[in-house]
Short mmCIF file of C-alpha atoms in Angstrom, two decimals:
data_model
loop_
_atom_site.label_atom_id
_atom_site.label_comp_id
_atom_site.label_asym_id
_atom_site.label_seq_id
_atom_site.Cartn_x
_atom_site.Cartn_y
_atom_site.Cartn_z
CA MET A 1348 -31.90 39.56 55.88
CA GLU A 1349 -31.39 40.96 59.16
CA ARG A 1350 -32.30 38.70 61.85
CA VAL A 1351 -33.49 35.06 62.75
CA ILE A 1352 -35.87 34.60 65.38
CA LEU A 1353 -35.96 31.30 66.68
CA GLU A 1354 -38.85 29.02 68.00
CA ASP A 1355 -38.30 30.35 71.74
CA GLY A 1356 -38.26 33.94 70.85
CA SER A 1357 -34.50 34.45 70.93
CA GLU A 1358 -33.18 36.55 67.92
CA ILE A 1359 -29.97 36.32 65.73
CA LYS A 1360 -28.47 39.30 64.35
CA ALA A 1361 -25.62 39.33 61.68
CA LYS A 1362 -24.58 41.32 59.03
CA VAL A 1363 -23.96 37.95 56.76
CA PHE A 1364 -25.60 34.52 57.89
CA VAL A 1365 -24.22 30.78 56.44
CA ASP A 1366 -26.93 27.91 55.88
CA ALA A 1367 -24.61 25.02 56.62
CA SER A 1368 -27.43 22.73 56.83
CA ILE A 1369 -28.54 19.62 54.14
CA GLU A 1370 -32.19 20.44 55.13
CA GLY A 1371 -31.82 24.62 53.72
CA HIS A 1372 -34.42 25.69 56.19
CA LEU A 1373 -32.68 29.15 56.65
CA LEU A 1374 -32.70 29.46 52.82
CA HIS A 1375 -35.90 28.62 52.42
CA PHE A 1376 -37.83 31.00 55.47
CA ALA A 1377 -35.17 33.80 53.86
CA GLY A 1378 -37.17 33.76 50.77
CA VAL A 1379 -34.53 31.78 48.67
CA THR A 1380 -35.69 29.94 45.51
CA THR A 1381 -34.75 25.96 46.64
CA GLU A 1382 -35.93 22.34 45.16
CA THR A 1383 -36.38 19.06 46.87
CA ILE A 1384 -37.64 16.62 44.41
CA ARG A 1385 -35.79 14.92 41.18
CA GLU A 1386 -36.72 17.11 38.85
CA GLY A 1387 -36.38 15.02 35.56
CA ASN A 1388 -34.04 15.09 32.53
CA ASP A 1389 -35.87 17.95 30.45
CA LYS A 1390 -35.32 20.63 32.99
CA TYR A 1391 -31.38 20.89 32.51
CA GLY A 1392 -31.04 18.55 29.73
CA GLU A 1393 -29.76 15.78 31.62
CA LYS A 1394 -30.03 11.78 31.42
CA LEU A 1395 -29.65 10.51 34.78
CA ASN A 1396 -32.23 12.92 36.61
CA GLY A 1397 -35.73 11.47 37.52
CA ILE A 1398 -37.20 8.17 36.96
CA GLN A 1399 -34.68 5.10 36.42
CA GLU A 1400 -36.41 3.09 33.92
CA VAL A 1401 -33.98 0.30 34.65
CA ASN A 1402 -31.69 -0.16 37.73
CA THR A 1403 -29.50 -3.10 37.93
CA PHE A 1404 -27.14 -1.60 40.18
CA LYS A 1405 -27.32 -2.88 43.87
CA GLN A 1406 -31.12 -4.51 42.70
CA PHE A 1407 -32.26 -7.62 44.06
CA THR A 1408 -30.11 -10.71 43.83
CA VAL A 1409 -32.85 -13.07 44.80
CA ALA A 1410 -37.09 -12.96 43.66
CA VAL A 1411 -39.10 -11.20 46.79
CA ASP A 1412 -42.76 -11.34 46.82
CA PRO A 1413 -44.34 -8.14 47.60
CA TYR A 1414 -47.64 -8.96 48.66
CA ILE A 1415 -49.05 -9.81 52.41
CA VAL A 1416 -50.60 -13.05 50.62
CA GLU A 1417 -47.59 -14.23 48.96
CA GLY A 1418 -49.42 -14.20 44.98
CA ASP A 1419 -52.15 -12.43 45.70
CA SER A 1420 -51.60 -9.08 44.35
CA THR A 1421 -55.28 -8.09 45.99
CA SER A 1422 -54.04 -8.76 49.59
CA GLY A 1423 -51.56 -5.01 49.93
CA LEU A 1424 -48.05 -4.92 49.90
CA ILE A 1425 -45.62 -5.67 53.08
CA SER A 1426 -43.60 -2.91 54.70
CA THR A 1427 -40.88 -1.02 53.07
CA ILE A 1428 -43.13 -1.45 49.49
CA GLN A 1429 -44.70 1.44 48.28
CA ALA A 1430 -47.78 1.46 45.76
CA GLY A 1431 -47.62 3.12 42.43
CA GLU A 1432 -46.05 2.18 38.86
CA LEU A 1433 -42.45 2.84 37.62
CA GLY A 1434 -43.52 5.48 35.36
CA ASN A 1435 -41.37 6.94 32.17
CA HIS A 1436 -37.83 7.09 32.29
CA GLY A 1437 -36.44 10.89 33.56
CA ASP A 1438 -39.59 11.89 34.30
CA PRO A 1439 -39.91 14.02 37.78
CA SER A 1440 -40.31 12.12 41.01
CA HIS A 1441 -41.30 13.31 44.56
CA TYR A 1442 -39.18 10.45 45.78
CA ILE A 1443 -35.58 11.00 46.67
CA GLN A 1444 -32.62 8.86 47.36
CA GLY A 1445 -32.80 6.51 50.97
CA PHE A 1446 -31.67 7.70 54.22
CA CYS A 1447 -30.08 5.47 56.76
CA PHE A 1448 -28.19 5.63 59.96
CA ARG A 1449 -24.48 4.63 59.77
CA MET A 1450 -24.43 2.00 62.32
CA CYS A 1451 -21.70 2.25 65.20
CA LEU A 1452 -21.53 -1.55 66.48
CA THR A 1453 -18.69 -3.35 68.52
CA LYS A 1454 -17.85 -6.96 69.51
CA GLU A 1455 -15.61 -5.74 72.22
CA LYS A 1456 -17.52 -7.46 75.38
CA GLY A 1457 -16.12 -4.48 77.66
CA ASN A 1458 -17.53 -1.86 75.63
CA MET A 1459 -20.73 -3.81 74.13
CA LEU A 1460 -24.05 -2.98 75.29
CA PRO A 1461 -26.14 -5.68 74.11
CA ILE A 1462 -29.36 -4.91 71.43
CA ASN A 1463 -32.59 -5.20 73.87
CA LYS A 1464 -35.93 -5.87 71.98
CA PRO A 1465 -37.10 -2.28 72.06
CA GLU A 1466 -40.74 -1.52 73.26
CA ASN A 1467 -42.41 -0.46 70.00
CA TYR A 1468 -40.97 -3.43 67.93
CA VAL A 1469 -43.33 -4.42 65.35
CA PRO A 1470 -42.77 -7.73 63.86
CA GLU A 1471 -44.14 -7.10 60.06
CA ARG A 1472 -41.89 -4.65 59.19
CA TYR A 1473 -39.14 -7.16 58.65
CA GLU A 1474 -41.52 -9.35 56.30
CA ILE A 1475 -39.34 -8.54 53.69
CA TYR A 1476 -36.31 -9.75 55.10
CA ARG A 1477 -37.84 -13.09 56.02
CA ARG A 1478 -38.78 -13.65 52.37
CA TYR A 1479 -35.29 -12.52 51.35
CA PHE A 1480 -33.58 -14.76 53.50
CA LYS A 1481 -36.61 -17.43 52.20
CA ALA A 1482 -35.15 -17.23 48.72
CA GLY A 1483 -31.44 -17.27 49.55
CA GLY A 1484 -30.72 -13.95 50.11
CA LYS A 1485 -27.02 -12.99 51.76
CA LEU A 1486 -27.50 -9.79 53.46
CA PHE A 1487 -24.88 -7.10 54.01
CA LYS A 1488 -23.08 -7.61 57.53
CA PRO A 1489 -20.96 -5.97 59.95
CA GLU A 1490 -16.82 -5.80 59.77
CA ALA A 1491 -14.54 -3.76 62.56
CA ASN A 1492 -13.43 -1.60 60.02
CA ARG A 1493 -12.70 1.78 62.20
CA HIS A 1494 -10.19 1.57 65.12
CA ASN A 1495 -11.13 -0.10 68.49
CA GLY A 1496 -13.09 -2.87 66.73
CA LYS A 1497 -15.88 -0.36 65.83
CA THR A 1498 -17.98 -0.52 63.01
CA ASP A 1499 -19.26 2.25 60.17
CA ILE A 1500 -21.58 0.54 58.41
CA GLY A 1501 -23.17 2.48 55.26
CA SER A 1502 -26.33 1.01 53.51
CA TRP A 1503 -26.34 0.98 49.84
CA HIS A 1504 -27.25 -2.58 48.90
CA ASP A 1505 -30.23 -4.82 47.40
CA LEU A 1506 -31.48 -4.88 50.77
CA SER A 1507 -30.09 -2.86 53.88
CA ALA A 1508 -31.04 -0.41 56.55
CA ASN A 1509 -32.06 2.36 53.59
CA LEU A 1510 -35.60 2.82 53.69
CA TYR A 1511 -36.43 3.78 50.15
CA GLY A 1512 -39.62 5.74 49.60
CA GLU A 1513 -40.34 6.33 53.16
CA ASN A 1514 -38.22 10.15 53.48
CA TRP A 1515 -39.90 12.11 50.51
CA GLU A 1516 -41.99 14.24 53.19
CA TYR A 1517 -38.57 14.82 54.78
CA PRO A 1518 -37.20 17.89 52.59
CA GLU A 1519 -40.06 20.03 52.60
CA GLY A 1520 -41.45 18.40 56.05
CA ASN A 1521 -41.86 21.06 59.09
CA TYR A 1522 -39.90 20.47 62.27
CA GLN A 1523 -42.47 17.26 63.91
CA LYS A 1524 -42.23 15.75 60.46
CA GLN A 1525 -39.02 15.64 60.24
CA ASP A 1526 -38.28 14.49 63.66
CA SER A 1527 -40.98 11.84 63.20
CA ILE A 1528 -38.96 10.38 59.86
CA VAL A 1529 -35.87 10.30 62.20
CA LYS A 1530 -37.51 8.17 64.72
CA PHE A 1531 -39.17 6.10 62.51
CA HIS A 1532 -35.60 5.11 60.93
CA ARG A 1533 -34.35 4.78 64.29
CA ASP A 1534 -37.27 2.81 65.34
CA PHE A 1535 -36.60 0.78 62.50
CA THR A 1536 -32.75 0.36 62.36
CA LEU A 1537 -32.87 -0.82 65.64
CA GLY A 1538 -35.57 -3.09 65.45
CA LEU A 1539 -33.56 -4.61 62.82
CA LEU A 1540 -30.97 -5.55 64.86
CA TRP A 1541 -32.73 -7.31 67.25
CA PHE A 1542 -34.38 -8.77 64.71
CA LEU A 1543 -31.66 -9.94 62.77
CA GLN A 1544 -30.08 -11.33 65.84
CA ASN A 1545 -32.91 -13.19 67.11
CA ASP A 1546 -36.06 -13.85 64.70
CA GLU A 1547 -36.17 -17.44 63.72
CA SER A 1548 -36.45 -16.65 60.25
CA VAL A 1549 -32.87 -15.79 59.95
CA ASP A 1550 -30.87 -18.25 58.63
CA SER A 1551 -27.77 -19.47 60.29
CA LEU A 1552 -25.16 -17.76 58.35
CA ASN A 1553 -26.85 -14.78 58.38
CA ARG A 1554 -27.64 -14.96 61.95
CA ALA A 1555 -23.83 -15.52 62.74
CA ASN A 1556 -22.92 -12.43 61.01
CA TRP A 1557 -24.78 -10.42 63.20
CA GLU A 1558 -24.87 -12.29 66.64
CA GLY A 1559 -22.61 -10.36 69.34
CA TRP A 1560 -22.60 -6.81 67.78
CA GLY A 1561 -23.90 -4.32 70.21
CA LEU A 1562 -23.72 -0.35 70.67
CA PRO A 1563 -20.16 0.52 71.94
CA LYS A 1564 -20.66 2.08 75.37
CA ASP A 1565 -18.10 5.23 74.95
CA GLU A 1566 -19.64 6.50 71.44
CA PHE A 1567 -22.66 9.05 71.57
CA THR A 1568 -23.26 8.77 75.59
CA ASP A 1569 -25.70 11.53 75.20
CA ASN A 1570 -27.78 9.76 72.87
CA GLY A 1571 -28.07 6.40 73.80
CA ASN A 1572 -24.97 5.14 72.00
CA TRP A 1573 -27.10 6.01 69.03
CA PRO A 1574 -25.52 8.12 66.14
CA ARG A 1575 -27.18 11.65 66.71
CA ARG A 1576 -27.92 12.15 62.97
CA LEU A 1577 -29.94 10.30 60.15
CA TYR A 1578 -27.83 10.65 56.79
CA ILE A 1579 -29.63 12.88 54.98
CA ARG A 1580 -28.13 12.20 51.46
CA SER A 1581 -30.71 15.04 50.29
CA GLY A 1582 -32.99 17.61 51.68
CA ARG A 1583 -33.38 21.21 50.03
CA ARG A 1584 -31.10 22.59 47.03
CA MET A 1585 -30.69 26.30 46.69
CA VAL A 1586 -31.94 27.56 42.90
CA SER A 1587 -29.39 30.26 41.94
CA ASP A 1588 -28.46 31.95 38.59
CA TYR A 1589 -25.72 28.95 38.68
CA VAL A 1590 -26.61 25.53 38.91
CA ILE A 1591 -24.88 22.43 38.86
CA THR A 1592 -25.83 19.69 36.83
CA GLU A 1593 -25.15 16.65 35.03
CA HIS A 1594 -22.83 18.46 32.82
CA ASN A 1595 -20.45 19.65 35.11
CA VAL A 1596 -19.49 16.10 35.80
CA ASP A 1597 -19.48 14.64 32.15
CA ILE A 1598 -16.12 14.68 30.91
CA LYS A 1599 -17.23 15.18 27.50
CA VAL A 1600 -17.96 18.86 28.64
CA LYS A 1601 -15.30 21.45 29.13
CA ASP A 1602 -15.13 22.95 32.70
CA THR A 1603 -15.45 26.60 32.45
CA VAL A 1604 -15.68 27.84 35.82
CA SER A 1605 -13.75 30.35 36.59
CA ASP A 1606 -14.21 31.21 40.12
CA PRO A 1607 -14.04 27.89 41.71
CA VAL A 1608 -14.52 27.55 46.03
CA GLY A 1609 -13.51 23.38 45.76
CA ILE A 1610 -13.26 20.88 44.06
CA ALA A 1611 -15.93 18.18 43.71
CA TRP A 1612 -14.38 14.55 42.80
CA TRP A 1613 -17.15 11.84 43.38
CA PRO A 1614 -19.52 10.45 40.53
CA PRO A 1615 -23.14 11.62 39.92
CA ASP A 1616 -23.99 8.63 42.75
CA VAL A 1617 -27.53 8.63 43.96
CA HIS A 1618 -29.51 5.95 46.03
CA HIS A 1619 -32.41 4.13 44.96
CA ALA A 1620 -35.49 6.44 45.78
CA ARG A 1621 -38.29 4.07 46.46
CA ARG A 1622 -39.14 0.56 46.46
CA ILE A 1623 -42.19 -0.89 44.57
CA VAL A 1624 -43.87 -3.61 42.47
CA LYS A 1625 -42.29 -4.83 38.94
CA ASN A 1626 -42.99 -7.87 37.28
CA GLY A 1627 -44.84 -9.51 40.72
CA LYS A 1628 -41.72 -8.73 42.92
CA ALA A 1629 -40.26 -6.12 44.65
CA TYR A 1630 -37.81 -3.64 42.84
CA ASN A 1631 -35.41 -0.92 43.78
CA GLU A 1632 -35.87 2.11 42.09
CA GLY A 1633 -33.48 5.14 41.29
CA PHE A 1634 -29.62 4.34 41.89
CA THR A 1635 -27.38 6.18 39.72
CA HIS A 1636 -24.17 5.01 40.29
CA VAL A 1637 -21.58 5.62 37.79
CA GLU A 1638 -18.45 3.29 38.09
CA ASN A 1639 -14.96 4.65 36.93
CA ASP A 1640 -15.52 3.88 33.33
CA GLY A 1641 -14.06 7.33 32.11
CA THR A 1642 -17.49 8.74 31.86
CA TRP A 1643 -17.21 11.52 34.82
CA LYS A 1644 -14.45 13.90 35.87
CA PRO A 1645 -13.84 15.83 38.96
CA PHE A 1646 -15.10 19.40 38.36
CA LYS A 1647 -14.36 23.13 39.83
CA ILE A 1648 -17.30 24.18 42.18
CA SER A 1649 -18.55 27.53 40.94
CA PHE A 1650 -18.57 30.57 43.79
CA GLN A 1651 -22.02 31.33 42.59
CA ALA A 1652 -23.52 27.96 43.14
CA THR A 1653 -23.23 29.33 47.12
CA VAL A 1654 -24.95 32.59 46.72
CA PRO A 1655 -28.96 33.25 46.03
CA LYS A 1656 -30.14 35.05 43.36
CA LYS A 1657 -29.35 38.76 44.14
CA GLU A 1658 -33.48 39.60 44.02
CA GLU A 1659 -34.16 37.11 46.95
CA CYS A 1660 -31.17 37.74 49.34
CA ILE A 1661 -27.79 39.33 49.55
CA ASN A 1662 -26.38 38.65 52.85
CA LEU A 1663 -26.80 34.64 52.75
CA LEU A 1664 -24.72 32.04 51.64
CA THR A 1665 -24.74 28.03 51.56
CA PRO A 1666 -21.93 25.22 51.43
CA THR A 1667 -24.26 22.38 51.47
CA SER A 1668 -27.67 23.20 49.99
CA LEU A 1669 -25.33 24.40 46.94
CA SER A 1670 -27.38 25.55 43.52
CA SER A 1671 -28.01 22.41 41.92
CA SER A 1672 -29.80 19.31 40.08
CA TYR A 1673 -30.93 16.38 42.24
CA ILE A 1674 -28.44 14.53 40.08
CA GLY A 1675 -25.45 17.57 40.08
CA TYR A 1676 -26.03 17.23 43.66
CA GLY A 1677 -25.17 13.98 44.01
CA SER A 1678 -21.56 14.85 42.82
CA THR A 1679 -20.78 17.35 46.05
CA ARG A 1680 -23.13 15.69 48.61
CA ILE A 1681 -20.14 14.33 50.44
CA VAL A 1682 -18.73 15.32 53.62
CA PRO A 1683 -15.09 16.30 52.69
CA THR A 1684 -16.85 18.50 49.69
CA PHE A 1685 -18.72 20.38 52.12
CA MET A 1686 -15.85 20.74 54.31
CA ILE A 1687 -13.84 22.58 51.69
CA VAL A 1688 -16.81 24.56 50.52
CA GLY A 1689 -17.61 25.63 53.78
CA GLN A 1690 -14.17 27.10 54.57
CA SER A 1691 -14.65 29.04 51.30
CA VAL A 1692 -17.76 30.22 52.13
CA GLY A 1693 -16.69 31.33 55.18
CA ALA A 1694 -14.02 33.69 54.05
CA ALA A 1695 -16.46 34.94 51.50
CA ALA A 1696 -18.60 35.82 54.38
CA ALA A 1697 -15.77 37.55 56.44
CA ILE A 1698 -15.31 39.64 53.24
CA ALA A 1699 -18.65 40.47 53.05
CA ALA A 1700 -19.49 41.72 56.17
CA SER A 1701 -15.99 43.48 57.24
CA GLU A 1702 -16.40 45.46 53.47
CA ASN A 1703 -20.27 45.78 54.00
CA ILE A 1704 -21.01 44.34 50.15
CA ASP A 1705 -23.39 42.39 49.21
CA VAL A 1706 -22.26 38.11 48.65
CA GLN A 1707 -22.95 38.92 44.92
CA ASP A 1708 -20.12 41.45 44.47
CA ILE A 1709 -17.76 39.60 46.45
CA PRO A 1710 -14.35 40.41 43.95
CA TYR A 1711 -13.71 36.69 43.50
CA PRO A 1712 -9.63 37.68 43.04
CA GLU A 1713 -9.83 38.87 46.40
CA LEU A 1714 -11.76 35.72 47.96
CA GLU A 1715 -9.02 33.53 45.67
CA LYS A 1716 -6.08 35.58 47.23
CA VAL A 1717 -7.80 34.53 50.90
CA LEU A 1718 -8.21 31.05 50.22
CA LEU A 1719 -4.87 30.73 48.47
CA SER A 1720 -3.19 32.08 51.85
CA GLN A 1721 -5.20 29.41 53.88
CA ASN A 1722 -3.96 26.74 51.67
CA GLN A 1723 -7.05 25.74 50.39
#
């Protein structure tokens, strides 16, 4: 690869390129093989990949009717529920773990902008929340868990701001498709905040949990006080000669990596991927959270997982779209890991550029020496 030509016609030339995105666009346009789906268990001999037939973790704690006319399966499905059968355990699926905005809110009156009703508010989008409350469900709630009374609200609950099943087109979508999915998540989440504070179907306990919270005036001032980035938990993943899989994290499998550029210290954790109907009720499918039960271990991330196959590209690396299976990526996808591997990839790119060698030919002892000298 010699240059990157942007849509506005400008060009970026370099000896070595790094794709440090989750989306992996540069990998894709450079002709590097990538994957986006849950491959299924058979491809790499895994147990946690593909469709998950039984899901109890973060499953609905109450029974929620999924049909537009309650009890009538011919009336269609309410919003956030996808059509289709559960399928067979371990089969491939194009549905991937849900995305969300990590909501930053505050109750500090001097720094709080109230949640206004969005112009494009669609009440029907939140019918599942009405039925959840009616059935006695208790929703997740904001807490001041950051400095200055602010929140960092994640979404991994039975019913949250994760939009399961609404993002599967994102990884391979063009810019317009990706932008539309981001906008839908933003509109949905802002509408959800207004709904929780104002809709008459929200019971007093859940309403009290959300009343008084608003957007901080001093955060994301260039983006309407809303987080700039949607939490993209899974995009394109490179497929190279070395692929990180579930086996890397299995405590029963010996770690044989001899060229480490970081440590993955996270279980093979991926969120639900879709919301369907099972036994006439709403059902979340896809979570593979592994508790601290002694079945998994930290593992060394091989430098080989950061470089493409040599026949595909010789001057491109990635610390974020690592060569990995869907479930293997679940153990590498957290920001501290990206930062560590990013430092390693940056050092490797500098060696390749200064010595005019292919990234696949970088002598590991030389890279290791640089990383140790930098206290990596």
